[in-house]
Coordinates of C-alpha atoms in Angstrom, one line a residue:
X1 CA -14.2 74.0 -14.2
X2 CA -16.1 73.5 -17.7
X3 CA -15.9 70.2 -18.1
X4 CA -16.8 69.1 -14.6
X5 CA -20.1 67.4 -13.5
X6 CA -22.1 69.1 -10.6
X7 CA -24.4 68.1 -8.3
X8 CA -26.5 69.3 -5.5
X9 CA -26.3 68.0 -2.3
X10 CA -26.7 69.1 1.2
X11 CA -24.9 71.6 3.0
X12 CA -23.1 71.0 6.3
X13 CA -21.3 73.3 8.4
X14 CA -18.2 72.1 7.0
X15 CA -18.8 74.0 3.8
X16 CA -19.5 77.6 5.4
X17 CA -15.3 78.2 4.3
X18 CA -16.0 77.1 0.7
X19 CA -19.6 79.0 1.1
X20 CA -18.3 82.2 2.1
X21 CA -15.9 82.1 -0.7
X22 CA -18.6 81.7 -3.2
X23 CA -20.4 84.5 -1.8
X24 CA -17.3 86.6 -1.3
X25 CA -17.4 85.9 -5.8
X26 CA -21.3 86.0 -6.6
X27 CA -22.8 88.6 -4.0
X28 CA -19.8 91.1 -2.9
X29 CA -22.2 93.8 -2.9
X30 CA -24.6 91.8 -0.6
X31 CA -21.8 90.8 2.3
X32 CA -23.4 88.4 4.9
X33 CA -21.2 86.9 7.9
X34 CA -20.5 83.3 8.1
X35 CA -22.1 83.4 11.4
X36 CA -25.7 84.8 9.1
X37 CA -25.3 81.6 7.0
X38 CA -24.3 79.5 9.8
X39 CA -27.8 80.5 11.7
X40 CA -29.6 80.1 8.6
X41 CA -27.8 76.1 7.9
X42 CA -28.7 75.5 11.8
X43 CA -32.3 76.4 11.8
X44 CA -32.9 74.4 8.2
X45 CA -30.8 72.0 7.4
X46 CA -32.8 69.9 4.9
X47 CA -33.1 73.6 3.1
X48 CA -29.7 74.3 2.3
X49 CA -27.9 72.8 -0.8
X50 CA -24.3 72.7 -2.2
X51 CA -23.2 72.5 -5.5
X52 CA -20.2 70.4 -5.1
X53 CA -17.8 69.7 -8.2
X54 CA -14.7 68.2 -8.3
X55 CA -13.2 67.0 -5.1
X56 CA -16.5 68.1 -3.5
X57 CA -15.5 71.9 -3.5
X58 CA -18.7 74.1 -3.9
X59 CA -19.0 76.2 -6.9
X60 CA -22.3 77.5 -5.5
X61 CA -25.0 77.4 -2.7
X62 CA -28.5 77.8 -2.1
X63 CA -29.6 78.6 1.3
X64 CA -33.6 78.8 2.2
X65 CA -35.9 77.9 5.2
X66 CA -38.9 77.5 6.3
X67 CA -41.1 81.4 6.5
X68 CA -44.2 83.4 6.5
X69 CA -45.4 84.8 3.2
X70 CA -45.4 88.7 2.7
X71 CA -42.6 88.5 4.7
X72 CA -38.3 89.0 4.0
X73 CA -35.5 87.8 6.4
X74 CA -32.8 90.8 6.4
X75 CA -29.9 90.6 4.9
X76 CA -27.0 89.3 7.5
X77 CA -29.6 88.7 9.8
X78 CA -29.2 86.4 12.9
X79 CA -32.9 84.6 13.3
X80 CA -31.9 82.6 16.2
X81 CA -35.4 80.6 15.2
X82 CA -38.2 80.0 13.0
X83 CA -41.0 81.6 13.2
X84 CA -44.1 79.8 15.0
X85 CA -45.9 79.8 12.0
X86 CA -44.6 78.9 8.5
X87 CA -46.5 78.8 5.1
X88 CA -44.3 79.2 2.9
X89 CA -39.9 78.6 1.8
X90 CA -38.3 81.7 1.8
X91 CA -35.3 81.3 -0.8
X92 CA -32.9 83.4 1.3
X93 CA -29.6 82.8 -1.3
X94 CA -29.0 80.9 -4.3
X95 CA -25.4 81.9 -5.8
X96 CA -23.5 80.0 -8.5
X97 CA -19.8 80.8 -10.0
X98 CA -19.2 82.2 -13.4
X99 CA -17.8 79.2 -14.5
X100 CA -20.6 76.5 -13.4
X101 CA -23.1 78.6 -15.0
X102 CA -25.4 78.2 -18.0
X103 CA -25.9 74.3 -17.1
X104 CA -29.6 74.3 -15.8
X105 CA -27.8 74.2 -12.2
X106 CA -30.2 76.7 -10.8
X107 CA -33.5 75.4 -12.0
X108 CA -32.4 72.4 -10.6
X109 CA -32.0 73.5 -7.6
X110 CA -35.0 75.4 -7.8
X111 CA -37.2 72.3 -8.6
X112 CA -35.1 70.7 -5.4
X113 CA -36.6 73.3 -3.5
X114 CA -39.6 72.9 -4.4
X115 CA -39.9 69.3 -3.3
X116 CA -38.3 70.6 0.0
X117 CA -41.5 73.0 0.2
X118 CA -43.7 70.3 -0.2
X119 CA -42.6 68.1 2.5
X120 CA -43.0 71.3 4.5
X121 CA -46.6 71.0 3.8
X122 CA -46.1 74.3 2.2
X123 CA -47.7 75.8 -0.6
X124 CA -45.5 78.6 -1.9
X125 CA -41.3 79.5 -2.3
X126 CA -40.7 83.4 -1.5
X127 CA -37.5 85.5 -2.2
X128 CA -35.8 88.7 -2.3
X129 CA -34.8 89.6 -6.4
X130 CA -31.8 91.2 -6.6
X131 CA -29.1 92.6 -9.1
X132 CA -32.1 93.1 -10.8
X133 CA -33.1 89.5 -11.3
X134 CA -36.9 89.5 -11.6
X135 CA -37.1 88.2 -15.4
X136 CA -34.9 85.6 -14.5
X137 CA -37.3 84.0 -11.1
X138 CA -40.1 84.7 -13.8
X139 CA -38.9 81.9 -15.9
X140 CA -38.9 79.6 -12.9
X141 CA -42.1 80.8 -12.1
X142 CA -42.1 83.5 -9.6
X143 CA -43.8 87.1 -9.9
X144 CA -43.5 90.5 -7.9
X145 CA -45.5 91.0 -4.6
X146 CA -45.5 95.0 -4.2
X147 CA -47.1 96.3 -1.3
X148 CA -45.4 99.6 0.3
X149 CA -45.2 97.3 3.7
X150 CA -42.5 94.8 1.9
X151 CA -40.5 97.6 0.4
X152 CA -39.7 99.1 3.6
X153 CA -38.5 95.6 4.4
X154 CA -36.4 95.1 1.8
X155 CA -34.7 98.3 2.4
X156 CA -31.0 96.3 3.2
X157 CA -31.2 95.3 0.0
X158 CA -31.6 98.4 -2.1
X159 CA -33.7 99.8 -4.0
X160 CA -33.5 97.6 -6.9
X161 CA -34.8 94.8 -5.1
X162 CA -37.7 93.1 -5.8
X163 CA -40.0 90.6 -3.2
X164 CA -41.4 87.6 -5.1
X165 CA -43.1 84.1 -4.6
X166 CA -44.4 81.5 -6.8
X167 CA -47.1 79.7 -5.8
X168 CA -47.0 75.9 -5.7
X169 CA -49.7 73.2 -6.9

């Protein structure tokens, strides 16, 4: 896999086998049900991403949608909708494999996601730091919301994790 080229494009439920794999690699301590990401792909489409590589298998994902600031989606959760108002892009899941790492794949997809945030007329990205990630959505701009209300919502993610959001110009 080292000496492939990658590149983001969007997800379609087609991919939820090759998803679920990558998931199954990246975030076995997090498990989420394919019918979680498959909610998730249905109520945002233009906010989910594949990485594809050769023969257009993914060797990552990132999954995000449309949200309210101050606010988490739970792990494995079934939303079944939006919520009626949105102001911001919750980045639910971005996971890459070992070996497409250390290419500039995820601030790619990061800056992607940012232009999908914008043509929500939204002003801000949100997520849920985990495996104790903060210094690395730092350096794409994010920092820590703490408030005692989001760590009781973060709660199916362990105590290590960490509610963030980078404000967008």
């Amino acid at each position: 896999m080292s000496a492939e080229p990658f590149r983001w494009r969007p997800l379609s439920p087609r991919d939820l086998g090759d998803v679920m794999a990558v998931a199954e690699v990246v975030h076995a301590a997090y498990p989420e049900r394919r019918e979680s990401f498959a909610d998730k792909l249905a109520l945002a489409p233009d906010c989910c991403f594949g990485l594809a590589g050769a023969n257009d298998v993914l060797a990552g994902y990132a999954v995000a949608l449309p949200w309210t600031r101050g606010e988490t989606v739970a792990l494995d959760a079934m939303l079944g909708q939006l919520p009626a108002r949105c102001d911001a892009l919750y980045i639910h899941d971005i996971a890459i494999l070992p070996a497409a790492r250390g290419r500039g794949l995820a601030g790619a997809v990061v800056t992607l996601l940012a232009e999908v945030a914008r043509r929500h007329d939204v002003r801000a990205m949100t997520l849920t730091a985990v495996y104790g990630a903060e210094a690395v959505w730092s350096r794409h701009g994010f920092h820590p919301v703490e408030t005692a209300a989001l760590r009781a919502k973060l709660a199916s993610y362990g105590s290590e994790a960490r509610y963030m959001e980078r404000l967008l110009g």
